[in-house]
Amino acid sequence: MSTAEALSADNPLATPSDLPFRLPPFAGITLEHCREALLAGMAEQRREVDALLASAEEPTFESTVVALERSGALLDRAWSVFGNLSSSVATPRLREIEREIAPLAAAHDDALRLDPALFARIDAVHAVRETAGLDAEQVRLVERYHLDFVLAGARLDDAGRARLGELNQQLSELSTTFGQNLQLATEAAAVRVADAAELDGLDDEEVAAAARAATDRGLEGYLLTLVLPTGQPVLAKLRDRELRRRVFEASVGRASAGEHDNRPVAERIARLRAERARLLGFATHADLVLADSTARTTGAVDAMLRSMVPASVANAEAEAAALRELAARDGVELAAWDWAFYSERVRAERYAVDTTALRSWFELDRVLVDGVFRAAELLYGFRFTPRPDLAGYHPDVRVWEVTDADGGEVGLYLGDFFAREGKRGGAWMSSFVRQSRLLGTSPVVVNNLNVTPAPAGRPTLLTLDEVNTLFHEFGHALHGLSSAVTYPRFAGTAVPRDFVEFPSQVNEMWALWPEVLAHYARHVDTDEPLPASVVEAIDAARLWGEGFGTLEYLAATLLDQAWHRLTPGDEVGDPVEFERAALAEAGVASELVPPRYRTTYFQHVFAGGYSAGYYSYIWSEVLDADTVEWFKENGGLRRENGDAFRERLLSVGGSVDPLEAFRAVRGRDADPMPLLRRRGLAPAG
Ligand SMILES: [Zn+2]
């Protein structure tokens, strides 16, 4: 054994934790322990796989697939700690270890998935899966492993594998180029403003930020920097119409000419993906991606997207009519760069909601305990007991033990709600321990938010958005905590990308549910409940702008699909023309409502993990809205409903076909109408 693989005896990751629920003993774990355990864990898993390959007996489900599920226990423990620390408490040393480990981990995974002897065994088990006496979860597990290996290229001959390696290498480089071009082009497209008077409409803080942005680059005056999507937040505020036009054109023109031109990069990425898909036995890249999704087929994605286009177009047109009228009062003929500005005016005039004042009703601990936890107790019977004796990985982290209605142990819930240096932005849920009957483990999950802590001695107040985010992330946590599967591969949130947001989106419904809201939304100083009129205003304001929002999203989604439906022989021509034709063909081309991302800055699909998968957001929201209807039809916040949802859907994780689980709850396939109604795009039912 080389020194890199040796694990020192005092490494706390060497053996399973003996704390309750196998909570990692954070206090004793250093980054060097993690590094050592990651390296030793990879070596250990390789040895375990070599041992199973050395067997002379016929491969079976038990000796192959279950053995793989059991393998890599040390690596798993190390990753679960290191991965979470990397998101929540990163340091320069951690980043250094990450850079060292990343290529080794990729090579380790490749070596397993491209091992011909291992694939031969999986293929043999796969061939007889229906007649080997396996139960449904076991059959699914075999299929899951088989698909992983096929997508990694395990079925290819030597020439095919060599070509696949080249394509992966080129695609990885092109994605990096796309991302770098985009970053540089976005910086270069920042709009310079000489005179503060032109910034009329921005508040003092925003003007100061623009001045700082200019100074940071050694420039005089002000600089308006751009965010990723087409819509720029300043467009809602700037009164100077000419400046609005400049900002808009800078945004939509990004990376589409000159030094950082992403047109040829995007085109090349789409072509190489088409070739790779063909090599792996799929008609197009979209077919390949969808093989590992809930939607399954391009036809299913098309049918769902197409069903939403007419209503979105009609609603965006109705919104445009209202905006045109308002703009005409200023003598302005509405253009794309005026949309956000007049839309904000309509919102302010029709739906006055003072979002700053609202915060006084949303104190963090009350929202969590009297809102989020209480809804989970009423629905699922879960109880949450603080465990101050159990330490997290940072003093901000709090730990709760979760029990069932009958007092049975469920797992641990960790909450890490405050922003700090070393924590990445956004909000998320992740796991420290995945539930599995095979390994005898219960779930240990964590929610991270980025709430600004209040000054010492003052309660922390949330915005309405943060309240929603907490309910949302807790929905993921419930998915993890409810898990009751045999194989760790299927635990909790281990479901396809177009399904994973669905349970968390459903949980958002309880944030404004009257019985829940009345319980937690109490004024921090007076204890008064939130007035009903405010709740109504919040609800009404939500609908304004949904036509625009849905249409710009659908346009980007359909553009993503068009780029990934190419076959190797297709002529693409000029990418800008390709984009124009694709949008026109899908019926979503609009002068006033451009796609949320245009080709040259569509980072999610050309430099992120969402190629042919940008539809996932709305796909899971269709399921969500339809499920919200189901809860409402059945009396809302009732244990019977919670128990059914938990038993038929949350608890099964990835162990059954997700749409089957959905049907088990809903009694039929998903209907997009509830989502259209929620967004005000169809008449109320
Ligand atoms: Zn989410």
XYZ file of C-alpha atoms and ligand atoms in Angstrom:
686
model
C 0.000 0.000 0.000
C 1.486 3.367 -0.953
C 1.608 6.148 1.596
C -1.132 8.039 -0.241
C -3.539 5.209 0.518
C -2.650 4.728 4.168
C -5.213 5.778 6.714
C -3.872 6.763 10.104
C -5.416 4.958 13.039
C -6.625 8.161 14.673
C -8.593 9.288 11.583
C -12.224 9.634 12.784
C -13.462 8.781 9.277
C -11.767 5.371 9.368
C -14.795 3.683 10.955
C -18.535 4.471 10.968
C -19.372 7.174 13.491
C -20.716 5.971 16.833
C -22.681 9.186 17.403
C -26.498 8.996 17.148
C -27.623 8.308 13.552
C -23.933 8.128 12.545
C -23.637 11.907 12.654
C -20.002 12.593 11.684
C -17.881 13.507 14.732
C -17.128 16.943 13.288
C -15.107 18.231 16.228
C -12.393 15.651 15.640
C -12.296 15.775 11.826
C -9.646 17.920 10.120
C -9.282 18.666 6.417
C -6.203 16.444 6.373
C -8.341 13.601 7.717
C -10.760 14.182 4.826
C -7.998 14.216 2.238
C -6.465 11.055 3.618
C -9.844 9.294 3.778
C -10.764 10.307 0.221
C -7.528 8.856 -1.153
C -7.737 5.722 0.981
C -11.448 5.406 0.172
C -10.810 5.325 -3.580
C -8.131 2.683 -3.142
C -10.417 0.667 -0.875
C -13.293 0.737 -3.373
C -10.967 -0.333 -6.183
C -9.821 -3.296 -4.074
C -13.436 -4.210 -3.296
C -14.345 -4.165 -6.981
C -11.246 -6.192 -7.901
C -12.272 -8.752 -5.298
C -15.745 -9.139 -6.780
C -14.240 -9.450 -10.272
C -11.877 -12.184 -9.084
C -14.766 -14.504 -8.253
C -14.977 -17.499 -10.581
C -18.712 -17.929 -10.013
C -21.484 -16.803 -12.348
C -22.318 -13.146 -11.634
C -25.551 -12.661 -9.689
C -27.509 -9.639 -8.503
C -26.098 -10.193 -5.012
C -22.472 -10.753 -5.989
C -22.371 -7.870 -8.469
C -24.923 -5.116 -7.951
C -25.378 -5.433 -4.183
C -21.613 -5.765 -3.814
C -21.252 -2.455 -5.690
C -23.859 -0.841 -3.452
C -21.873 -1.950 -0.421
C -18.517 -0.910 -1.845
C -16.870 2.432 -1.173
C -18.197 2.938 2.368
C -15.098 4.848 3.470
C -15.145 6.966 0.316
C -18.808 7.730 0.929
C -18.191 8.868 4.505
C -15.295 11.050 3.397
C -17.224 12.631 0.515
C -20.299 13.360 2.572
C -18.218 15.341 5.065
C -15.838 16.960 2.594
C -18.528 17.827 0.036
C -20.666 19.547 2.656
C -17.719 21.435 4.144
C -16.784 22.560 0.647
C -20.208 24.205 0.229
C -20.640 25.566 3.744
C -17.229 26.339 5.278
C -14.624 26.438 2.495
C -11.078 27.605 3.204
C -8.049 28.037 0.911
C -6.663 24.699 2.137
C -9.969 22.998 1.362
C -9.921 24.434 -2.180
C -6.383 23.138 -2.589
C -7.429 19.622 -1.587
C -10.436 19.880 -3.893
C -8.179 20.699 -6.851
C -5.923 17.782 -5.980
C -8.778 15.286 -5.539
C -11.105 16.271 -8.438
C -9.079 14.716 -11.294
C -8.296 11.638 -9.187
C -11.974 11.161 -8.388
C -12.936 11.535 -12.066
C -10.289 8.969 -13.052
C -11.479 6.625 -10.282
C -15.094 6.786 -11.519
C -14.057 6.334 -15.159
C -11.898 3.352 -14.306
C -14.893 1.659 -12.697
C -17.484 2.537 -15.325
C -15.225 1.658 -18.240
C -14.002 -1.596 -16.731
C -14.982 -4.204 -19.370
C -14.983 -7.087 -16.880
C -17.270 -5.209 -14.509
C -19.637 -4.245 -17.327
C -19.725 -7.840 -18.585
C -21.001 -8.898 -15.143
C -23.592 -6.140 -14.952
C -24.687 -6.907 -18.500
C -25.114 -10.587 -17.605
C -27.245 -9.732 -14.546
C -29.190 -7.224 -16.662
C -29.939 -9.824 -19.345
C -31.767 -12.113 -16.892
C -33.201 -9.451 -14.572
C -36.831 -10.320 -15.323
C -36.427 -14.047 -14.672
C -33.994 -14.057 -11.749
C -36.649 -13.706 -9.035
C -35.784 -10.075 -8.301
C -38.307 -7.653 -6.818
C -39.220 -4.380 -8.538
C -36.680 -2.254 -6.648
C -33.934 -4.761 -7.472
C -34.827 -4.823 -11.182
C -34.759 -1.060 -11.192
C -31.364 -1.026 -9.491
C -29.907 -3.338 -12.140
C -31.324 -1.131 -14.906
C -29.961 1.962 -13.181
C -26.408 0.560 -13.034
C -26.628 -0.731 -16.579
C -27.697 2.663 -17.928
C -24.845 4.407 -16.069
C -22.339 2.124 -17.695
C -23.922 2.395 -21.152
C -23.945 6.201 -20.961
C -20.304 6.118 -19.932
C -19.506 4.126 -23.097
C -19.080 0.635 -21.638
C -20.672 -0.988 -24.708
C -18.244 0.521 -27.214
C -15.356 -1.239 -28.932
C -11.817 0.131 -28.631
C -12.174 2.561 -31.549
C -15.505 3.794 -30.240
C -14.073 4.297 -26.790
C -11.129 6.209 -28.130
C -13.479 8.490 -30.075
C -15.697 8.924 -27.015
C -12.655 9.936 -24.989
C -11.736 12.539 -27.614
C -15.282 13.885 -27.756
C -15.526 14.161 -23.971
C -12.182 15.909 -23.848
C -13.134 18.385 -26.609
C -16.546 19.014 -25.104
C -15.051 19.682 -21.715
C -12.614 22.189 -23.251
C -15.342 23.860 -25.315
C -17.584 24.212 -22.277
C -14.741 25.862 -20.407
C -14.152 28.185 -23.376
C -17.859 29.009 -23.509
C -17.897 29.901 -19.811
C -14.726 31.972 -20.025
C -15.871 33.805 -23.165
C -19.143 34.541 -21.456
C -17.500 35.882 -18.336
C -15.132 38.116 -20.286
C -17.822 39.240 -22.734
C -20.178 40.024 -19.858
C -17.522 42.102 -18.138
C -16.710 43.875 -21.394
C -20.408 44.569 -22.012
C -20.854 46.485 -18.742
C -22.370 49.860 -19.605
C -20.387 53.013 -18.812
C -22.240 56.072 -17.630
C -20.524 59.448 -17.337
C -23.103 61.469 -15.479
C -24.982 60.475 -12.301
C -28.075 62.229 -13.669
C -28.472 59.456 -16.217
C -28.860 56.981 -13.324
C -32.095 58.622 -12.197
C -34.355 55.927 -10.717
C -31.631 53.953 -8.934
C -31.354 54.336 -5.162
C -28.256 55.714 -3.411
C -26.865 52.274 -2.680
C -27.145 51.235 -6.335
C -25.522 54.457 -7.545
C -22.683 53.916 -5.059
C -22.267 50.328 -6.308
C -22.071 51.598 -9.915
C -19.427 54.141 -8.887
C -17.454 51.431 -7.077
C -17.677 49.128 -10.105
C -16.129 51.888 -12.237
C -13.384 52.666 -9.694
C -12.540 48.945 -9.404
C -11.702 48.957 -13.094
C -9.843 52.237 -12.950
C -12.607 54.087 -14.788
C -14.185 57.485 -14.247
C -17.925 57.797 -13.653
C -20.236 54.791 -13.252
C -20.437 51.265 -14.545
C -23.607 49.149 -14.804
C -22.484 45.529 -14.710
C -24.627 42.760 -16.206
C -26.208 39.674 -14.629
C -26.567 36.381 -16.495
C -30.170 36.349 -17.797
C -31.423 38.656 -20.542
C -33.405 40.770 -18.079
C -31.209 43.199 -16.136
C -32.550 44.372 -12.740
C -31.682 48.029 -13.450
C -34.071 48.029 -16.429
C -36.984 48.112 -13.982
C -35.706 51.345 -12.458
C -33.779 53.485 -14.931
C -35.849 56.452 -16.090
C -33.446 57.358 -18.904
C -34.837 55.500 -21.881
C -31.687 55.746 -23.980
C -29.662 54.194 -21.150
C -32.234 51.397 -20.876
C -31.753 50.699 -24.567
C -27.965 50.569 -24.169
C -28.171 48.170 -21.203
C -30.648 45.908 -23.013
C -28.599 45.755 -26.196
C -25.425 45.081 -24.238
C -27.220 42.192 -22.532
C -28.683 40.478 -25.609
C -25.583 41.086 -27.709
C -23.175 39.468 -25.268
C -20.581 37.047 -26.638
C -22.063 37.199 -30.138
C -19.204 38.933 -31.951
C -15.582 39.944 -31.654
C -12.959 38.527 -29.355
C -15.239 36.482 -27.083
C -17.657 35.201 -29.706
C -19.575 32.159 -28.426
C -21.472 31.555 -31.706
C -18.943 29.093 -33.152
C -18.383 27.555 -29.698
C -22.078 26.809 -29.163
C -22.419 25.409 -32.656
C -19.422 23.134 -32.202
C -20.658 21.928 -28.797
C -24.060 21.038 -30.278
C -22.428 19.161 -33.182
C -20.060 17.163 -30.995
C -22.888 16.293 -28.608
C -24.896 15.037 -31.586
C -21.986 12.864 -32.654
C -21.479 11.515 -29.131
C -25.184 10.681 -28.822
C -25.058 8.728 -32.085
C -21.943 6.899 -30.938
C -23.724 5.853 -27.727
C -26.762 4.612 -29.670
C -29.176 7.540 -29.350
C -30.825 9.547 -32.133
C -29.914 12.927 -30.612
C -28.308 14.419 -27.509
C -31.785 15.189 -26.152
C -32.733 11.491 -26.445
C -29.580 10.585 -24.542
C -30.277 13.061 -21.723
C -33.930 12.055 -21.496
C -33.040 8.370 -21.118
C -32.188 9.301 -17.534
C -35.208 11.471 -16.774
C -38.822 11.295 -15.698
C -40.028 12.646 -19.026
C -38.286 9.769 -20.866
C -38.945 10.937 -24.441
C -38.574 14.082 -26.522
C -42.235 13.625 -27.464
C -43.311 13.937 -23.822
C -41.238 17.099 -23.355
C -42.619 18.613 -26.559
C -46.201 17.821 -25.659
C -45.845 19.516 -22.259
C -44.029 22.593 -23.569
C -46.362 23.004 -26.536
C -49.411 22.819 -24.304
C -48.209 25.933 -22.491
C -47.186 28.090 -25.449
C -50.547 29.499 -26.618
C -51.661 30.616 -23.144
C -48.264 32.159 -22.401
C -48.180 34.049 -25.674
C -51.734 35.304 -25.147
C -50.972 36.436 -21.618
C -47.727 38.143 -22.534
C -49.724 39.972 -25.236
C -52.314 41.049 -22.685
C -49.546 42.332 -20.413
C -47.977 44.116 -23.375
C -51.280 45.876 -24.068
C -51.390 47.215 -20.490
C -47.773 48.333 -20.735
C -48.279 49.980 -24.136
C -51.091 52.045 -22.697
C -48.976 53.187 -19.770
C -45.961 53.917 -21.983
C -48.115 55.918 -24.394
C -48.861 58.340 -21.547
C -45.120 59.133 -21.596
C -45.212 59.377 -25.389
C -43.192 56.154 -25.573
C -43.781 53.380 -28.084
C -43.093 50.256 -26.014
C -39.859 48.425 -26.870
C -38.219 45.399 -25.256
C -35.999 47.653 -23.086
C -39.080 49.417 -21.669
C -40.899 46.282 -20.544
C -39.475 45.882 -17.025
C -39.742 49.611 -16.299
C -43.460 49.864 -17.091
C -44.154 46.435 -15.622
C -42.758 47.661 -12.304
C -44.978 50.745 -12.507
C -48.062 48.560 -12.991
C -47.013 46.403 -10.047
C -46.547 49.433 -7.810
C -49.845 51.017 -8.854
C -52.046 47.946 -8.699
C -50.494 45.806 -5.977
C -48.813 47.882 -3.307
C -46.986 45.425 -1.033
C -44.355 46.906 1.265
C -41.847 44.059 1.272
C -39.563 45.706 3.834
C -42.328 46.137 6.418
C -43.376 42.497 5.890
C -40.135 41.248 7.455
C -41.330 42.156 10.959
C -43.795 39.232 10.749
C -41.170 36.705 9.729
C -38.784 35.991 12.590
C -36.475 33.116 11.641
C -37.074 30.819 14.618
C -40.811 31.306 14.564
C -40.952 30.632 10.835
C -38.911 27.474 11.349
C -40.497 26.032 14.486
C -44.067 27.381 14.327
C -44.280 27.321 10.541
C -42.070 24.800 8.785
C -41.847 22.199 11.574
C -45.492 22.620 12.526
C -46.718 22.018 8.974
C -44.584 18.862 8.875
C -46.036 17.728 12.192
C -49.644 18.272 11.093
C -49.045 16.545 7.764
C -46.627 13.758 8.522
C -46.656 13.480 12.313
C -42.948 14.391 12.470
C -41.681 15.923 15.732
C -38.490 17.926 16.051
C -36.478 17.895 19.272
C -33.424 20.170 19.591
C -30.223 18.237 20.274
C -27.812 20.905 21.574
C -25.580 18.056 22.749
C -24.834 17.169 19.093
C -22.336 19.488 17.384
C -22.415 20.580 13.771
C -19.416 21.533 11.606
C -19.746 25.231 12.572
C -21.157 27.009 15.646
C -24.052 28.361 13.513
C -25.324 24.847 12.840
C -28.199 23.536 14.976
C -29.255 19.900 15.218
C -32.752 18.440 15.718
C -33.741 14.838 16.192
C -36.776 13.851 14.156
C -39.271 11.299 15.457
C -42.439 9.782 14.067
C -45.957 10.260 15.444
C -45.500 6.984 17.355
C -42.147 8.133 18.744
C -40.084 6.031 16.314
C -36.652 7.340 15.282
C -36.563 9.016 11.884
C -33.225 10.822 11.591
C -31.428 14.100 12.185
C -32.107 17.519 10.697
C -29.308 20.098 10.658
C -30.010 23.780 10.032
C -27.285 26.184 8.866
C -29.112 29.375 7.998
C -26.662 32.275 8.082
C -24.466 33.743 5.347
C -20.746 33.835 6.103
C -17.409 33.817 4.382
C -16.601 30.426 2.894
C -20.245 29.502 2.257
C -21.420 29.435 -1.326
C -24.427 31.548 -2.337
C -28.009 30.331 -2.580
C -29.877 27.744 -0.538
C -29.786 23.965 -0.685
C -30.322 20.630 1.045
C -27.768 17.851 1.195
C -27.107 14.672 3.145
C -24.507 13.471 5.602
C -25.969 9.976 5.801
C -28.278 8.418 3.203
C -31.071 6.164 4.428
C -30.748 2.509 3.433
C -32.107 -0.776 4.821
C -29.194 -2.620 3.211
C -26.672 -0.647 5.262
C -28.947 -0.074 8.248
C -28.676 3.707 8.013
C -31.137 6.495 8.842
C -31.072 9.895 7.139
C -28.985 12.826 8.381
C -29.804 15.876 6.262
C -28.842 19.548 6.295
C -30.461 22.726 5.008
C -28.288 25.707 4.128
C -29.585 29.248 3.625
C -27.779 32.567 3.275
C -29.732 34.792 5.652
C -27.977 37.901 6.940
C -27.806 37.510 10.725
C -29.298 40.273 12.864
C -27.039 42.332 15.136
C -26.375 40.651 18.494
C -29.446 40.552 20.717
C -31.892 41.226 17.875
C -34.081 38.550 16.278
C -33.262 37.619 12.683
C -36.047 38.681 10.309
C -36.678 37.057 6.924
C -38.033 38.446 3.687
C -41.068 36.728 2.161
C -38.709 35.216 -0.432
C -36.561 33.766 2.330
C -39.634 32.314 4.036
C -40.530 30.582 0.767
C -36.961 29.387 0.363
C -36.978 27.857 3.839
C -40.204 25.953 3.106
C -38.745 24.903 -0.258
C -35.446 23.588 1.092
C -37.262 21.885 3.926
C -39.310 20.074 1.259
C -36.039 18.519 0.034
C -35.167 17.691 3.641
C -38.536 15.932 4.049
C -37.811 13.932 0.905
C -34.537 12.779 2.492
C -36.026 12.198 5.971
C -39.010 10.203 4.624
C -36.826 7.827 2.649
C -37.604 4.134 3.225
C -35.682 2.236 0.546
C -33.406 -0.779 0.603
C -30.583 0.437 -1.610
C -28.669 3.642 -0.841
C -28.559 4.391 -4.556
C -32.296 5.244 -4.373
C -32.373 7.135 -1.067
C -34.530 10.232 -0.715
C -33.641 12.844 -3.298
C -31.809 10.374 -5.590
C -34.394 10.894 -8.355
C -34.041 12.323 -11.889
C -33.292 16.017 -12.288
C -36.743 16.772 -13.729
C -38.363 15.318 -10.585
C -36.148 16.370 -7.702
C -37.598 19.897 -7.368
C -41.163 18.633 -7.281
C -41.521 17.685 -3.567
C -39.720 20.858 -2.481
C -41.965 23.009 -4.659
C -45.012 21.285 -3.169
C -43.839 22.120 0.354
C -43.874 25.833 -0.538
C -47.674 25.633 -0.581
C -47.782 25.633 3.243
C -45.922 28.955 3.625
C -49.079 30.981 2.978
C -51.562 28.290 4.039
C -53.930 30.089 6.458
C -53.626 27.698 9.448
C -49.839 27.625 9.165
C -49.378 31.315 8.463
C -51.590 32.326 11.393
C -49.378 30.276 13.663
C -45.951 31.613 12.681
C -46.453 35.051 11.093
C -46.624 37.162 14.243
C -45.254 40.671 14.477
C -41.884 40.549 16.197
C -42.710 43.441 18.568
C -46.508 43.298 18.974
C -47.256 39.592 18.343
C -50.094 40.678 16.041
C -50.983 38.306 13.185
C -50.341 39.307 9.581
C -53.443 41.203 8.333
C -55.536 39.242 5.830
C -55.477 42.186 3.411
C -51.681 41.921 3.156
C -51.915 38.214 2.388
C -54.445 38.937 -0.370
C -52.189 41.614 -1.853
C -49.228 39.216 -1.866
C -51.337 36.653 -3.718
C -52.610 39.138 -6.290
C -49.170 40.635 -6.955
C -47.808 37.177 -7.736
C -49.801 36.877 -10.928
C -48.624 40.068 -12.548
C -45.837 39.374 -15.039
C -46.416 35.618 -15.271
C -47.185 35.898 -19.000
C -43.795 37.463 -19.625
C -42.004 35.148 -17.188
C -43.486 31.981 -18.642
C -42.920 33.017 -22.247
C -39.263 34.012 -21.783
C -38.659 30.741 -19.934
C -40.424 28.624 -22.592
C -38.440 30.371 -25.344
C -35.138 29.483 -23.664
C -36.332 25.912 -23.050
C -37.399 25.397 -26.653
C -34.101 26.885 -27.820
C -32.246 24.382 -25.602
C -34.278 21.554 -27.144
C -33.652 22.784 -30.711
C -29.872 22.831 -30.222
C -29.937 19.310 -28.840
C -32.201 17.715 -31.447
C -29.502 17.949 -34.120
C -28.265 14.796 -35.805
C -24.657 14.543 -36.998
C -25.587 15.322 -40.635
C -27.663 18.477 -39.953
C -26.593 21.823 -41.411
C -26.627 24.506 -38.718
C -25.488 27.624 -40.556
C -25.278 30.884 -38.626
C -26.200 30.207 -34.963
C -28.083 33.503 -34.678
C -30.217 32.550 -37.670
C -30.622 29.041 -36.235
C -31.926 30.581 -33.011
C -34.324 32.894 -34.841
C -35.740 30.022 -36.899
C -36.044 27.722 -33.862
C -38.019 30.304 -31.880
C -40.264 31.120 -34.842
C -40.912 27.446 -35.518
C -41.883 26.858 -31.875
C -44.260 29.834 -31.916
C -42.407 31.780 -29.215
C -40.578 34.422 -31.267
C -41.358 37.856 -29.866
C -39.781 41.260 -30.356
C -40.851 42.336 -26.888
C -40.136 39.118 -24.984
C -36.734 37.676 -25.880
C -35.715 34.288 -24.446
C -34.483 34.310 -20.864
C -31.118 33.237 -22.270
C -29.969 33.564 -25.862
C -27.610 31.018 -27.407
C -24.386 32.935 -26.813
C -25.016 33.333 -23.076
C -27.019 30.196 -22.327
C -24.600 29.042 -19.639
C -26.925 26.369 -18.178
C -26.873 24.326 -21.376
C -23.482 25.089 -22.940
C -21.327 25.346 -19.816
C -23.519 23.862 -17.058
C -25.247 20.569 -16.469
C -28.616 21.433 -18.012
C -28.215 20.603 -21.707
C -31.565 19.383 -23.077
C -32.691 19.601 -19.451
C -33.652 23.250 -18.983
C -37.278 22.088 -19.298
C -36.894 20.394 -15.885
C -37.918 23.466 -13.916
C -41.354 23.730 -15.464
C -41.793 19.967 -15.770
C -41.514 19.557 -12.011
C -43.689 22.605 -11.472
C -46.476 20.983 -13.502
C -46.332 18.025 -11.109
C -46.170 20.413 -8.156
C -49.201 22.512 -9.128
C -51.247 19.398 -9.873
C -50.309 17.942 -6.465
C -51.232 21.191 -4.718
C -54.679 20.773 -6.332
C -54.821 17.224 -5.000
C -54.089 18.413 -1.452
C -56.767 21.088 -1.801
C -59.349 18.691 -3.231
C -58.753 16.423 -0.228
C -59.032 18.969 2.553
C -55.520 20.452 2.600
C -53.443 20.185 5.737
C -54.533 16.758 7.018
C -52.555 13.785 8.306
C -54.329 11.454 5.839
C -53.006 13.553 2.944
C -49.521 13.822 4.374
C -49.366 10.107 5.087
C -50.457 9.248 1.540
C -47.948 11.636 -0.021
C -45.165 10.388 2.234
C -45.896 6.702 1.770
C -46.551 6.678 -1.980
C -44.075 9.305 -3.121
C -41.582 10.738 -0.619
C -40.563 7.433 0.945
C -39.886 5.576 -2.311
C -37.141 7.962 -3.466
C -35.736 6.720 -6.757
C -36.772 3.102 -6.170
C -39.864 3.268 -8.412
C -40.626 5.077 -11.655
C -41.270 8.655 -10.486
C -44.347 9.076 -12.670
C -45.745 5.848 -11.244
C -45.259 7.310 -7.764
C -47.010 10.463 -8.942
C -49.918 8.440 -10.317
C -50.132 6.537 -7.033
C -50.837 9.857 -5.308
C -52.847 11.658 -7.972
C -54.697 8.705 -9.463
C -53.817 9.807 -12.993
C -51.083 11.430 -15.116
C -50.096 15.035 -14.466
C -52.269 17.744 -15.948
C -50.639 21.099 -16.861
C -53.871 23.057 -16.269
C -53.313 23.688 -12.548
C -49.957 25.297 -13.327
C -51.496 27.460 -16.043
C -54.183 28.529 -13.587
C -51.662 29.216 -10.831
C -49.783 31.494 -13.184
C -52.986 33.186 -14.238
C -52.552 31.815 -17.750
C -55.851 29.960 -17.760
C -59.227 30.774 -16.223
C -59.646 29.652 -12.604
C -61.222 26.177 -12.446
Zn -34.799 23.007 -4.741
